[in-house]
Amino acid sequence: MAGRSTLWDISWVTFAQTSDPALAALVLKRYWPVASTGMQKILDAILAGDLAEVGSLPLPESYRGVTVHADEVEMFSGREHADKDPRESLHVDDVPTPELGPGEALVAVMASAINYNTVWTSIFEPMDTFGFLRRYGRTSPLAKRHDQPYHVVGSDLAGVVLRTGPGVNAWQPGDEVVAHCLNVELEHPDGHNDTMLDPEQRIWGFETNFGGLAELALVKSNQLMPKPRHLSWEEAACPGLVNSTAYRQLVSRNGAGMKQGDTVLVWGASGGLGSYATQFAVNGGATPVCVVSSPQKAEMCRKMGAELIIDRNAEGFRFWKDEHTQDPKEWKRFGARIRELTGGDDPDIVFEHPGRETFGASVFVAKRGGTVVTCASTSGFLHQYDNRYLWMNLKKIIGSHFANYREAWEANRLIAKGKIHPTLSGVYSLEDTGQAAFEVHKNKHQGKVGVLCLAPEEGLGVRDSQLREQHLSAINRFRGV
Ligand SMILES: NC(=O)c1ccc[n+]([C@@H]2O[C@H](COP(=O)([O-])OP(=O)(O)OC[C@H]3O[C@@H](n4cnc5c(N)ncnc54)[C@H](OP(=O)(O)O)[C@@H]3O)[C@@H](O)[C@H]2O)c1
């Protein structure tokens, strides 16, 4: 890993020599987090609004990023899932700045966010992500850059384009952007109706290297989208992955194709995905039935405009009698509770992601002809359900995964127009990313957990104060919960 910079040394000397605690704090806050002189100049230009400048500033040779290490993938062997601790496996390292290839962009990352995929990477489940990097690295000399003994993680960012590679015309250095996490090659015909069907489809920062939890990130230029102007860096960074995923899963014709009047059962309705699914249902004229696990989470759903809420803890739903046996009586009790809330309607759509623990119940409660749309299996991927309820009632199960560029763009556009709002609950520094991922792993959070990368403090980057003012209470709904 690269060493500390001259600026670092000067700052450290200043800090060490001063007897003024206020000055010491200022020096620490200002310079501690930024590892290299080159990066500091870039940050200064961005903070000063000299965006036209940034393309001509030299790139630093290295940058700080949150990594896992290939020689540590066995560190949690023998531990239970719940005891594997992201704080032990996530590091902040100086890593070399990757070379820029055709169709790519290097972005100065002002803020990023924790996604569950970073939790999976950090606990090396269901497998370590170095296998993804090795496989990708075998596909081309350019992709070989990703195959490193460290993996810079993170699948969200808000920041400023620093450089674009050959063939990039739609974006320029200085553009303020967010990035979605679909990385596709599009050399096969299969992906040309729907880019998610490309056989070389990967999730950036999970199945590729140089992700967003870092001071710099390498993306394909077709991951870039305009940063919503009324949001701060950390607010703009947090919706990307989950908002796009929830859009495809629930709204898009590639997913459940929700329409006005639908009843939508949303699991984890105040969590990352669920907090956007709930908003899409409310905004799109559907009726969400929100499932959560505490009164505080129920309150967040009410604040998003949902009225029908099930607290699965308070109501004691247990869909499994033991590790191997489900309890159909509990499915029926759950279905009856939904009907009680809706006045007799069953869900047209079940928005699924908890997986094994809930899937049997989800298939049971979906309406005749209804759809269970799933994008994940947080509690286990070997699902079990009674197929009689599926076929006899003509229900459908749809698999959904992230979103294509069009869907991600539409989802981001709704944020930019102030129709869907970020659900940022807390913000951590880059150094504390392990703690942030730990909170998500332990399901202690609500909505999204943000991470400041280059941004020295929260609240920066707002360009449209008028639009912000109109939506301020909605933007801040999740703060501090
Ligand atoms: N395929 C994709 O493109 C894609 C994209 C994004 C996320 N994902 C996956 O989707 C899953 C959820 O992601 P997220 O960002 O929404 O995570 P999250 O912020 O942790 O939210 C998930 C919510 O699910 C609920 N939940 C967790 N375990 C549950 C269980 N056993 N039974 C019922 N509810 C449970 C919890 O809410 P309550 O405790 O309040 O009920 C939790 O807040 C993760 O596995 C993630 O990897 C997949």
XYZ file of C-alpha atoms and ligand atoms in Angstrom:
529
model
C 0.000 0.000 0.000
C 1.240 3.524 -0.779
C 2.668 5.671 1.999
C 1.283 8.885 3.465
C 1.787 12.163 1.609
C 3.804 15.274 2.312
C 0.636 17.126 3.195
C -0.182 14.370 5.625
C 3.238 14.856 7.284
C 2.910 18.641 7.437
C -0.566 18.339 8.906
C 0.608 15.810 11.422
C 3.530 18.024 12.500
C 1.199 21.016 12.813
C -1.184 18.925 14.821
C 1.532 17.475 17.027
C 3.145 20.872 17.696
C 0.081 22.931 18.434
C -1.141 23.454 21.970
C -4.429 24.906 20.739
C -7.069 22.138 20.891
C -9.373 24.017 18.500
C -6.599 24.260 15.897
C -5.688 20.624 16.481
C -9.316 19.620 15.927
C -9.472 21.729 12.758
C -6.288 20.186 11.384
C -7.527 16.701 12.205
C -10.921 17.278 10.629
C -9.506 18.954 7.556
C -6.502 16.802 6.747
C -6.646 13.518 8.603
C -9.120 11.877 6.251
C -7.532 12.886 2.949
C -4.485 10.790 2.258
C -2.736 12.499 -0.641
C -1.857 15.995 -1.767
C -3.385 15.389 -5.188
C -6.655 14.351 -3.622
C -6.689 17.428 -1.405
C -6.370 19.723 -4.440
C -9.226 17.932 -6.131
C -11.344 18.222 -2.993
C -10.486 21.905 -2.593
C -11.563 22.582 -6.194
C -14.856 20.737 -5.698
C -15.577 22.514 -2.404
C -14.770 25.864 -4.005
C -17.126 25.101 -6.891
C -14.262 25.172 -9.439
C -15.691 22.185 -11.262
C -14.220 23.210 -14.622
C -10.810 22.898 -12.916
C -10.961 19.305 -11.802
C -10.265 17.760 -15.198
C -6.897 19.491 -15.383
C -5.707 18.658 -11.872
C -3.279 15.728 -11.664
C -4.717 12.448 -10.475
C -3.251 11.071 -7.258
C -1.275 7.849 -7.617
C -3.219 6.262 -4.787
C -6.413 6.818 -2.906
C -8.118 5.560 0.253
C -10.751 2.890 -0.111
C -12.631 0.422 2.066
C -11.287 -3.039 1.312
C -11.439 -6.679 2.202
C -8.220 -8.684 1.838
C -7.841 -11.935 -0.088
C -5.603 -13.407 2.603
C -8.354 -12.969 5.225
C -11.264 -14.787 3.595
C -11.063 -17.631 6.126
C -10.980 -15.325 9.147
C -14.540 -16.166 10.224
C -14.323 -19.932 9.678
C -16.316 -21.751 12.337
C -18.263 -18.662 13.430
C -22.044 -18.370 13.177
C -23.425 -16.009 10.518
C -24.557 -13.506 13.161
C -21.116 -13.437 14.831
C -19.140 -12.610 11.700
C -18.197 -8.996 12.264
C -17.655 -6.543 9.359
C -15.612 -4.338 11.723
C -12.872 -6.986 11.695
C -12.738 -7.570 7.954
C -13.281 -4.107 6.446
C -10.125 -2.009 6.237
C -9.324 1.470 4.964
C -6.244 1.170 2.731
C -4.322 3.330 0.293
C -4.669 1.561 -3.041
C -3.187 2.456 -6.444
C -5.403 4.540 -8.734
C -6.495 2.226 -11.561
C -5.808 3.077 -15.178
C -8.779 4.421 -17.067
C -10.057 2.349 -19.993
C -12.361 3.062 -22.948
C -15.937 3.854 -21.967
C -14.997 4.415 -18.339
C -14.928 7.322 -15.901
C -12.951 8.056 -12.760
C -15.102 9.799 -10.168
C -14.112 11.726 -7.038
C -16.479 10.190 -4.516
C -17.970 12.689 -2.089
C -20.281 10.177 -0.396
C -21.420 6.590 -0.619
C -23.741 4.256 1.300
C -23.863 0.806 2.842
C -25.676 -1.865 0.906
C -26.312 -5.365 2.079
C -23.895 -6.624 -0.594
C -21.054 -4.974 1.375
C -22.247 -6.939 4.417
C -22.102 -10.158 2.344
C -18.615 -9.263 1.053
C -17.359 -8.409 4.547
C -18.481 -11.689 6.100
C -17.381 -13.695 3.034
C -20.874 -15.192 2.587
C -22.238 -17.035 0.739
C -18.748 -17.034 -0.799
C -15.859 -14.587 -0.861
C -16.009 -11.999 -3.643
C -12.452 -12.615 -4.873
C -13.871 -15.441 -7.019
C -15.941 -12.819 -8.877
C -12.855 -10.660 -9.401
C -10.762 -13.590 -10.640
C -13.477 -14.681 -13.082
C -13.952 -11.136 -14.355
C -10.179 -10.733 -14.659
C -9.997 -13.687 -17.028
C -12.384 -12.073 -19.529
C -10.052 -9.380 -20.960
C -6.781 -7.543 -20.314
C -8.797 -4.496 -19.203
C -10.865 -6.551 -16.780
C -7.633 -8.034 -15.380
C -7.195 -4.741 -13.456
C -10.029 -5.862 -11.170
C -8.294 -9.063 -10.078
C -6.330 -7.799 -7.051
C -5.534 -9.206 -3.604
C -7.770 -6.438 -2.197
C -11.365 -5.627 -3.092
C -12.492 -1.993 -2.861
C -16.186 -2.399 -2.086
C -19.290 -0.228 -2.380
C -22.073 0.035 -4.966
C -23.285 3.616 -4.524
C -21.706 7.008 -5.013
C -22.347 10.697 -5.429
C -19.416 12.722 -6.677
C -17.700 14.573 -9.488
C -16.336 13.127 -12.744
C -12.548 13.610 -12.853
C -11.605 11.882 -16.099
C -13.379 10.065 -18.886
C -11.856 7.384 -21.090
C -11.808 7.174 -24.898
C -15.268 6.964 -26.425
C -17.061 8.786 -23.616
C -18.971 11.774 -24.962
C -22.041 12.095 -22.749
C -20.112 13.022 -19.596
C -17.322 15.521 -18.897
C -14.895 16.128 -16.052
C -16.650 18.380 -13.553
C -20.100 16.797 -13.963
C -21.850 16.173 -10.647
C -23.148 12.627 -10.762
C -24.537 9.627 -9.000
C -23.757 6.123 -10.248
C -25.929 3.044 -10.479
C -24.217 -0.289 -10.047
C -24.919 -2.169 -13.275
C -21.668 -3.090 -15.000
C -22.242 -4.646 -18.449
C -20.072 -5.428 -21.431
C -22.921 -5.752 -24.018
C -20.832 -7.727 -26.493
C -23.467 -10.485 -26.717
C -26.899 -10.117 -28.334
C -28.667 -11.365 -25.190
C -28.401 -8.101 -23.306
C -29.719 -5.860 -26.027
C -33.409 -5.979 -25.073
C -32.730 -5.683 -21.383
C -29.154 -5.059 -20.264
C -29.720 -7.078 -17.076
C -29.814 -10.126 -19.362
C -26.274 -9.571 -20.619
C -24.272 -12.714 -19.799
C -21.435 -10.466 -18.612
C -23.644 -8.499 -16.203
C -22.007 -7.653 -12.876
C -22.728 -5.520 -9.836
C -20.071 -2.818 -9.549
C -18.269 -2.777 -6.186
C -19.440 -6.324 -5.436
C -18.563 -8.390 -8.494
C -16.070 -5.784 -9.729
C -13.313 -3.859 -7.967
C -12.819 -0.093 -7.410
C -16.216 0.453 -5.778
C -17.805 3.515 -4.238
C -16.746 3.282 -0.568
C -13.575 5.182 -1.386
C -12.197 8.573 -2.360
C -12.100 7.573 -6.051
C -14.143 5.081 -8.029
C -13.870 3.532 -11.464
C -17.185 3.113 -13.290
C -18.423 2.559 -16.812
C -19.746 5.847 -18.155
C -23.152 4.212 -18.715
C -23.453 3.918 -14.934
C -23.572 7.697 -14.553
C -26.689 9.746 -13.909
C -27.157 13.401 -12.932
C -26.928 14.065 -9.211
C -30.311 15.309 -7.889
C -29.607 19.008 -7.388
C -31.673 19.516 -4.246
C -29.821 16.877 -2.239
C -26.561 16.897 -0.322
C -23.833 14.462 -1.383
C -24.749 11.869 1.239
C -28.476 12.140 0.524
C -27.885 11.770 -3.206
C -25.568 8.785 -2.719
C -27.887 6.663 -0.605
C -30.841 5.715 -2.857
C -28.954 4.434 -5.957
C -28.804 0.664 -5.557
C -31.941 0.020 -3.539
C -34.114 2.608 -5.289
C -33.253 1.201 -8.726
C -33.749 -2.377 -7.526
C -37.113 -1.605 -5.936
C -38.183 0.276 -9.106
C -37.545 -2.710 -11.376
C -38.876 -5.226 -8.876
C -42.125 -3.409 -8.157
C -42.869 -0.847 -10.875
C -41.176 -1.950 -14.098
C -42.808 -4.355 -16.545
C -39.662 -6.446 -16.071
C -40.771 -6.901 -12.459
C -44.272 -6.912 -10.975
C -45.596 -4.001 -13.099
C -47.514 -2.423 -10.197
C -50.607 -0.407 -11.132
C -52.962 1.996 -9.358
C -55.153 0.267 -6.819
C -52.871 -2.749 -6.300
C -52.377 -4.071 -2.786
C -48.641 -4.548 -2.201
C -47.237 -6.509 0.721
C -43.793 -5.038 1.517
C -41.456 -7.022 3.744
C -38.894 -4.963 5.683
C -40.865 -1.870 4.720
C -38.604 0.623 6.511
C -35.340 -1.061 5.435
C -33.161 -0.287 2.443
C -35.271 -1.778 -0.348
C -38.541 -1.624 1.542
C -38.398 2.112 2.263
C -38.349 2.771 -1.508
C -40.932 0.066 -2.316
C -43.275 1.672 0.232
C -42.778 5.085 -1.369
C -43.345 3.691 -4.893
C -46.584 2.072 -3.741
C -47.850 5.270 -2.096
C -46.684 7.472 -4.987
C -48.128 5.113 -7.610
C -51.641 4.879 -6.195
C -51.256 1.402 -4.718
C -51.893 0.368 -1.116
C -48.823 -0.884 0.724
C -49.213 -3.342 3.573
C -45.964 -2.785 5.437
C -44.315 -5.515 7.496
C -41.785 -4.321 10.093
C -40.359 -5.507 13.411
C -40.779 -2.579 15.824
C -43.094 0.345 16.655
C -40.350 2.785 15.570
C -40.201 1.156 12.150
C -43.994 1.195 11.957
C -43.892 4.930 12.650
C -41.483 5.483 9.725
C -43.906 3.694 7.412
C -46.706 5.982 8.590
C -44.482 8.984 7.900
C -44.038 7.714 4.330
C -47.827 7.715 3.950
C -48.572 4.028 4.585
C -51.563 3.218 6.753
C -51.641 -0.578 6.895
C -48.833 -1.960 9.010
C -47.995 -5.318 10.583
C -45.409 -5.445 13.365
C -44.216 -9.041 12.902
C -42.548 -9.050 16.333
C -45.436 -7.598 18.286
C -47.890 -9.938 16.558
C -45.566 -12.886 17.075
C -45.568 -14.399 13.587
C -43.416 -17.551 13.456
C -43.635 -19.244 10.088
C -41.283 -22.100 11.062
C -41.989 -24.485 13.936
C -38.373 -25.597 13.833
C -35.476 -25.430 11.375
C -37.137 -27.902 9.009
C -40.891 -27.486 9.469
C -43.098 -24.618 8.437
C -46.357 -23.770 10.165
C -49.221 -23.299 7.666
C -51.440 -22.120 10.526
C -49.168 -19.101 10.827
C -49.466 -18.442 7.067
C -53.246 -18.449 7.528
C -53.106 -16.166 10.551
C -50.875 -13.794 8.569
C -53.231 -13.860 5.560
C -56.220 -13.192 7.825
C -54.422 -10.213 9.352
C -53.735 -8.770 5.894
C -57.417 -9.168 4.961
C -58.437 -7.542 8.224
C -56.276 -4.514 7.380
C -57.279 -4.253 3.700
C -60.975 -4.949 4.189
C -60.702 -8.354 2.504
C -58.116 -7.863 -0.243
C -55.169 -10.202 -0.721
C -51.884 -8.769 -2.039
C -51.698 -8.400 -5.816
C -47.939 -8.204 -5.298
C -45.664 -9.504 -2.562
C -42.350 -7.622 -2.475
C -40.015 -10.408 -1.278
C -36.397 -10.382 -0.109
C -36.157 -12.001 3.383
C -36.309 -15.375 1.589
C -36.417 -18.676 3.463
C -38.128 -17.419 6.611
C -40.997 -15.693 4.826
C -41.289 -17.198 1.351
C -43.829 -19.897 2.230
C -46.049 -17.237 3.778
C -45.537 -14.927 0.784
C -46.697 -17.564 -1.716
C -49.677 -18.408 0.496
C -50.957 -14.840 0.991
C -50.541 -13.603 -2.604
C -53.869 -13.065 -4.345
C -55.216 -15.602 -6.838
C -53.352 -14.623 -10.032
C -51.024 -12.441 -7.962
C -47.252 -12.098 -8.076
C -44.466 -12.793 -5.632
C -41.471 -10.823 -6.863
C -38.160 -11.665 -5.226
C -34.685 -10.180 -5.399
C -32.949 -11.768 -2.419
C -32.815 -14.339 0.356
C -31.420 -12.606 3.417
C -32.535 -15.379 5.795
C -31.559 -18.282 3.522
C -31.738 -19.073 -0.174
C -33.196 -22.574 -0.048
C -36.854 -21.585 -0.064
C -39.718 -23.927 0.721
C -43.335 -23.279 -0.189
C -46.484 -25.307 -0.833
C -46.755 -25.432 -4.600
C -50.460 -26.290 -4.502
C -51.215 -22.704 -3.500
C -49.152 -21.462 -6.425
C -50.447 -23.532 -9.304
C -54.082 -23.970 -8.229
C -54.375 -20.203 -7.729
C -52.385 -19.263 -10.823
C -49.878 -17.220 -8.875
C -46.508 -16.195 -10.311
C -43.019 -15.982 -8.871
C -40.764 -13.476 -10.619
C -37.043 -13.241 -10.045
C -35.726 -9.689 -10.186
C -32.199 -8.374 -9.905
C -30.939 -4.789 -9.784
C -32.123 -2.722 -12.795
C -31.113 -1.789 -16.322
C -29.824 1.726 -17.103
C -33.291 2.908 -18.195
C -34.909 1.672 -14.971
C -32.132 3.121 -12.799
C -32.492 6.414 -14.698
C -36.279 6.514 -14.133
C -35.795 5.744 -10.436
C -33.179 8.509 -10.126
C -35.443 10.909 -12.049
C -38.193 10.395 -9.473
C -35.701 11.356 -6.758
C -34.529 14.395 -8.750
C -38.141 15.556 -9.174
C -38.825 15.261 -5.444
C -41.437 12.516 -5.875
C -39.418 9.838 -4.059
C -37.083 10.804 -1.221
C -33.837 9.493 0.208
C -34.242 7.478 3.397
C -30.926 8.345 5.002
C -30.979 7.613 8.735
C -27.347 8.016 9.747
C -23.965 8.986 8.315
C -20.530 7.535 9.115
C -17.001 8.502 8.136
C -15.014 6.328 5.727
C -12.945 5.127 8.703
C -16.118 3.920 10.436
C -17.496 1.971 7.472
C -16.990 -1.288 9.396
C -19.266 -0.009 12.154
C -21.821 1.157 9.578
C -21.858 -2.295 7.932
C -22.112 -3.910 11.377
C -25.284 -1.883 12.109
C -26.846 -3.077 8.840
C -25.753 -6.685 9.471
C -27.423 -6.550 12.900
C -30.600 -4.969 11.442
C -30.187 -2.044 13.870
C -30.652 0.577 11.178
C -33.622 1.995 9.309
C -33.656 3.130 5.689
C -30.135 3.768 4.426
C -26.835 4.295 6.183
C -24.570 6.819 4.450
C -20.781 7.189 4.398
C -18.849 10.410 3.833
C -15.903 9.746 1.516
C -14.252 13.005 0.387
C -16.995 15.275 1.738
C -15.566 16.748 4.971
C -18.998 17.208 6.525
C -22.683 16.574 5.933
C -24.981 18.958 4.104
C -22.680 19.978 1.229
C -23.455 19.814 -2.483
C -27.005 21.236 -2.507
C -27.576 23.229 -5.744
C -31.350 23.768 -5.729
C -32.394 25.131 -2.351
C -35.900 25.990 -3.507
C -36.818 22.402 -4.432
C -35.112 21.214 -1.254
C -37.170 23.595 0.862
C -40.398 22.178 -0.624
C -39.470 18.638 0.439
C -37.307 19.203 3.498
C -39.412 17.257 5.977
C -39.694 14.259 3.620
C -35.935 14.339 2.913
C -35.243 14.293 6.661
C -37.890 11.712 7.641
C -35.407 8.998 8.520
C -32.682 11.176 10.046
C -31.571 10.106 13.469
C -33.995 7.204 13.879
N -30.897 -8.500 -6.221
C -30.660 -7.240 -6.022
O -30.431 -6.497 -6.955
C -30.667 -6.692 -4.633
C -30.608 -5.306 -4.447
C -30.645 -4.786 -3.153
C -30.679 -5.644 -2.072
N -30.693 -6.987 -2.294
C -30.762 -7.903 -1.156
O -32.010 -7.686 -0.522
C -31.912 -7.922 0.869
C -32.446 -6.722 1.621
O -31.640 -5.601 1.316
P -31.917 -4.222 2.050
O -30.940 -3.239 1.540
O -33.357 -3.878 1.993
O -31.528 -4.649 3.541
P -31.967 -3.985 4.895
O -31.827 -2.513 4.859
O -31.252 -4.761 5.947
O -33.538 -4.256 5.010
C -34.066 -5.570 5.025
C -35.263 -5.633 5.954
O -35.817 -6.935 5.842
C -36.431 -7.272 7.078
N -36.010 -8.609 7.417
C -34.750 -9.056 7.644
N -34.780 -10.358 7.975
C -36.086 -10.723 7.977
C -36.775 -11.926 8.265
N -36.104 -13.015 8.625
N -38.123 -11.937 8.166
C -38.793 -10.828 7.808
N -38.198 -9.650 7.538
C -36.866 -9.620 7.619
C -35.947 -6.286 8.134
O -37.036 -5.445 8.465
P -37.895 -5.650 9.803
O -36.953 -6.204 10.830
O -38.407 -4.297 10.132
O -38.998 -6.585 9.448
C -34.904 -5.451 7.402
O -34.974 -4.089 7.749
C -30.434 -8.241 1.131
O -30.254 -9.642 1.173
C -29.727 -7.665 -0.082
O -28.511 -8.301 -0.363
C -30.712 -7.527 -3.544
